[in-house]
């Protein structure tokens, strides 16, 4: 189907349940997806991440062409189960999701992650490369890497190391020791 015929179908109310239609619906204004359930990440006036340098936060890795898919079942007409075309940045303290076409950014603090695992990459089913991330307060979600296995695996390795190091705790302990 051409773009014009899809638009005509939308206008006439004959929307069929196809992936193209789902993508178009997911980009409608007013729809909320999994990213919007996270806290807002501050950006600099130029649109860059505002890191907490006083707390020792450092940017580790950035990847683009990411899809975030919620695995929580929410019944709301203004809810969509995925956000597409995201940029994801891993810092020592959080995972930041930013829309490629807008300045909005949201984060999941690493202390909120209960576990994560690699999934996808199978030949017949579940073909896209994903990281299943389970959180204490936002439920489970898939972080889908559209550029493939290499991006997913590198992000997973860096995430694992950041979770092991718990750098967000270090500066809190240092601050407590200085006051004690």
Short mmCIF file of C-alpha atoms in Angstrom, two decimals:
data_model
loop_
_atom_site.label_atom_id
_atom_site.label_comp_id
_atom_site.label_asym_id
_atom_site.label_seq_id
_atom_site.Cartn_x
_atom_site.Cartn_y
_atom_site.Cartn_z
CA UNK A 1 0.00 0.00 0.00
CA UNK A 2 1.21 3.49 -0.72
CA UNK A 3 1.47 6.20 1.88
CA UNK A 4 -1.51 8.06 0.37
CA UNK A 5 -3.76 4.98 0.49
CA UNK A 6 -2.84 4.45 4.15
CA UNK A 7 -3.71 8.07 4.94
CA UNK A 8 -7.01 7.73 3.08
CA UNK A 9 -7.79 4.56 5.06
CA UNK A 10 -7.02 6.40 8.28
CA UNK A 11 -9.25 9.32 7.37
CA UNK A 12 -12.13 7.09 6.36
CA UNK A 13 -11.80 5.11 9.57
CA UNK A 14 -10.94 1.82 7.86
CA UNK A 15 -7.77 1.18 9.76
CA UNK A 16 -6.56 -2.36 9.41
CA UNK A 17 -4.38 -3.97 12.02
CA UNK A 18 -1.05 -3.99 10.17
CA UNK A 19 2.42 -3.07 11.30
CA UNK A 20 2.37 0.07 9.15
CA UNK A 21 -0.85 1.17 10.81
CA UNK A 22 0.54 0.35 14.25
CA UNK A 23 3.62 2.46 13.52
CA UNK A 24 1.47 5.37 12.38
CA UNK A 25 -0.77 5.09 15.43
CA UNK A 26 2.23 4.92 17.76
CA UNK A 27 3.47 8.29 16.51
CA UNK A 28 0.18 10.12 17.05
CA UNK A 29 0.35 13.01 19.49
CA UNK A 30 -1.15 12.36 22.88
CA UNK A 31 -0.29 8.67 22.87
CA UNK A 32 1.90 7.54 25.75
CA UNK A 33 4.37 4.69 25.52
CA UNK A 34 6.80 2.97 27.84
CA UNK A 35 9.36 5.78 27.73
CA UNK A 36 6.88 8.26 29.18
CA UNK A 37 6.52 6.12 32.32
CA UNK A 38 10.11 6.96 33.31
CA UNK A 39 11.25 10.20 34.99
CA UNK A 40 12.28 13.08 32.72
CA UNK A 41 16.01 13.44 32.09
CA UNK A 42 17.36 17.00 32.15
CA UNK A 43 19.14 18.18 29.03
CA UNK A 44 21.54 21.05 28.48
CA UNK A 45 20.31 24.05 26.44
CA UNK A 46 21.97 22.46 23.40
CA UNK A 47 20.05 19.19 23.89
CA UNK A 48 22.87 17.09 25.36
CA UNK A 49 22.48 14.94 28.47
CA UNK A 50 22.93 16.81 31.70
CA UNK A 51 25.09 14.46 33.75
CA UNK A 52 25.44 14.71 37.52
CA UNK A 53 29.16 15.51 37.63
CA UNK A 54 29.04 16.17 41.38
CA UNK A 55 28.02 12.53 41.81
CA UNK A 56 30.70 11.19 39.44
CA UNK A 57 28.27 10.24 36.64
CA UNK A 58 29.99 9.47 33.33
CA UNK A 59 28.57 8.61 29.91
CA UNK A 60 29.57 5.08 28.88
CA UNK A 61 27.88 4.24 25.57
CA UNK A 62 25.26 5.58 23.15
CA UNK A 63 23.34 3.62 20.51
CA UNK A 64 20.63 4.64 18.04
CA UNK A 65 17.75 2.90 16.24
CA UNK A 66 16.38 1.47 19.47
CA UNK A 67 12.83 0.37 20.17
CA UNK A 68 11.50 0.18 23.70
CA UNK A 69 8.64 -2.28 24.12
CA UNK A 70 6.64 -2.59 27.34
CA UNK A 71 5.68 -6.07 28.50
CA UNK A 72 3.17 -4.69 31.03
CA UNK A 73 -0.48 -5.00 30.11
CA UNK A 74 -2.11 -1.59 30.43
CA UNK A 75 -5.64 -1.06 29.19
CA UNK A 76 -5.81 2.61 28.26
CA UNK A 77 -6.84 4.06 24.91
CA UNK A 78 -3.97 6.57 25.14
CA UNK A 79 -1.33 3.86 25.74
CA UNK A 80 0.89 2.26 23.11
CA UNK A 81 3.14 -0.66 23.98
CA UNK A 82 6.26 0.62 22.22
CA UNK A 83 8.34 3.66 21.39
CA UNK A 84 10.45 3.55 18.25
CA UNK A 85 13.45 5.37 16.81
CA UNK A 86 15.08 6.07 20.14
CA UNK A 87 18.63 6.81 21.11
CA UNK A 88 19.75 5.01 24.27
CA UNK A 89 22.65 6.21 26.40
CA UNK A 90 24.15 4.24 29.24
CA UNK A 91 25.82 6.18 32.04
CA UNK A 92 27.35 4.98 35.27
CA UNK A 93 24.04 5.81 36.99
CA UNK A 94 21.21 5.32 34.49
CA UNK A 95 19.88 4.33 31.08
CA UNK A 96 18.62 7.37 29.17
CA UNK A 97 16.10 7.09 26.33
CA UNK A 98 15.82 10.03 23.95
CA UNK A 99 13.54 10.39 20.94
CA UNK A 100 15.58 10.87 17.77
CA UNK A 101 13.19 13.49 16.38
CA UNK A 102 12.50 15.44 19.60
CA UNK A 103 14.37 16.80 22.57
CA UNK A 104 12.53 14.73 25.15
CA UNK A 105 14.61 12.35 27.26
CA UNK A 106 13.69 9.94 30.06
CA UNK A 107 15.76 7.70 32.32
CA UNK A 108 15.73 4.47 34.24
CA UNK A 109 18.13 4.60 37.20
CA UNK A 110 20.37 1.53 37.33
CA UNK A 111 19.42 0.91 40.96
CA UNK A 112 15.87 0.29 39.69
CA UNK A 113 16.93 -2.71 37.56
CA UNK A 114 16.22 -6.06 39.22
CA UNK A 115 17.67 -8.19 36.40
CA UNK A 116 18.38 -8.25 32.69
CA UNK A 117 19.01 -10.92 30.06
CA UNK A 118 19.77 -11.27 26.37
CA UNK A 119 17.01 -12.54 24.11
CA UNK A 120 16.16 -12.72 20.42
CA UNK A 121 18.29 -13.47 17.43
CA UNK A 122 16.58 -16.73 16.58
CA UNK A 123 16.12 -17.62 12.93
CA UNK A 124 12.37 -18.36 12.80
CA UNK A 125 10.79 -16.57 15.78
CA UNK A 126 11.91 -13.74 18.04
CA UNK A 127 14.40 -12.54 15.44
CA UNK A 128 15.25 -9.04 16.66
CA UNK A 129 18.09 -8.68 19.15
CA UNK A 130 16.81 -7.59 22.56
CA UNK A 131 17.70 -7.09 26.16
CA UNK A 132 14.92 -7.96 28.59
CA UNK A 133 15.16 -5.48 31.45
CA UNK A 134 13.09 -6.02 34.57
CA UNK A 135 12.65 -3.10 36.93
CA UNK A 136 11.31 -2.75 40.45
CA UNK A 137 8.92 0.10 39.66
CA UNK A 138 8.27 0.11 35.89
CA UNK A 139 7.83 -3.59 35.16
CA UNK A 140 9.60 -5.52 32.42
CA UNK A 141 10.45 -4.15 28.98
CA UNK A 142 12.44 -5.10 25.91
CA UNK A 143 15.15 -2.82 24.63
CA UNK A 144 15.35 -3.82 20.95
CA UNK A 145 18.51 -3.12 18.99
CA UNK A 146 17.57 -2.62 15.33
CA UNK A 147 21.22 -2.45 14.24
CA UNK A 148 21.83 -5.99 15.39
CA UNK A 149 23.67 -8.36 17.67
CA UNK A 150 26.89 -6.35 18.03
CA UNK A 151 25.08 -3.28 19.42
CA UNK A 152 22.99 -5.40 21.77
CA UNK A 153 25.91 -7.45 23.08
CA UNK A 154 28.16 -4.42 23.65
CA UNK A 155 25.38 -2.55 25.44
CA UNK A 156 24.66 -5.61 27.60
CA UNK A 157 28.34 -6.00 28.54
CA UNK A 158 28.61 -2.34 29.54
CA UNK A 159 25.31 -2.49 31.44
CA UNK A 160 26.46 -5.57 33.35
CA UNK A 161 29.69 -3.85 34.33
CA UNK A 162 27.89 -0.65 35.42
CA UNK A 163 25.46 -2.69 37.53
CA UNK A 164 28.34 -4.60 39.17
CA UNK A 165 30.27 -1.43 39.97
CA UNK A 166 27.30 0.44 41.49
CA UNK A 167 29.09 3.74 40.99
CA UNK A 168 25.95 5.66 42.01
CA UNK A 169 26.58 4.35 45.55
CA UNK A 170 30.25 5.36 45.71
CA UNK A 171 29.76 9.10 45.83
CA UNK A 172 26.95 8.73 48.40
CA UNK A 173 29.30 6.76 50.68
CA UNK A 174 32.12 9.25 50.06
CA UNK A 175 29.78 12.13 50.95
CA UNK A 176 28.65 10.32 54.14
CA UNK A 177 32.28 9.68 55.16
CA UNK A 178 33.17 13.35 54.72
CA UNK A 179 30.30 14.40 57.00
CA UNK A 180 30.97 11.67 59.62
#
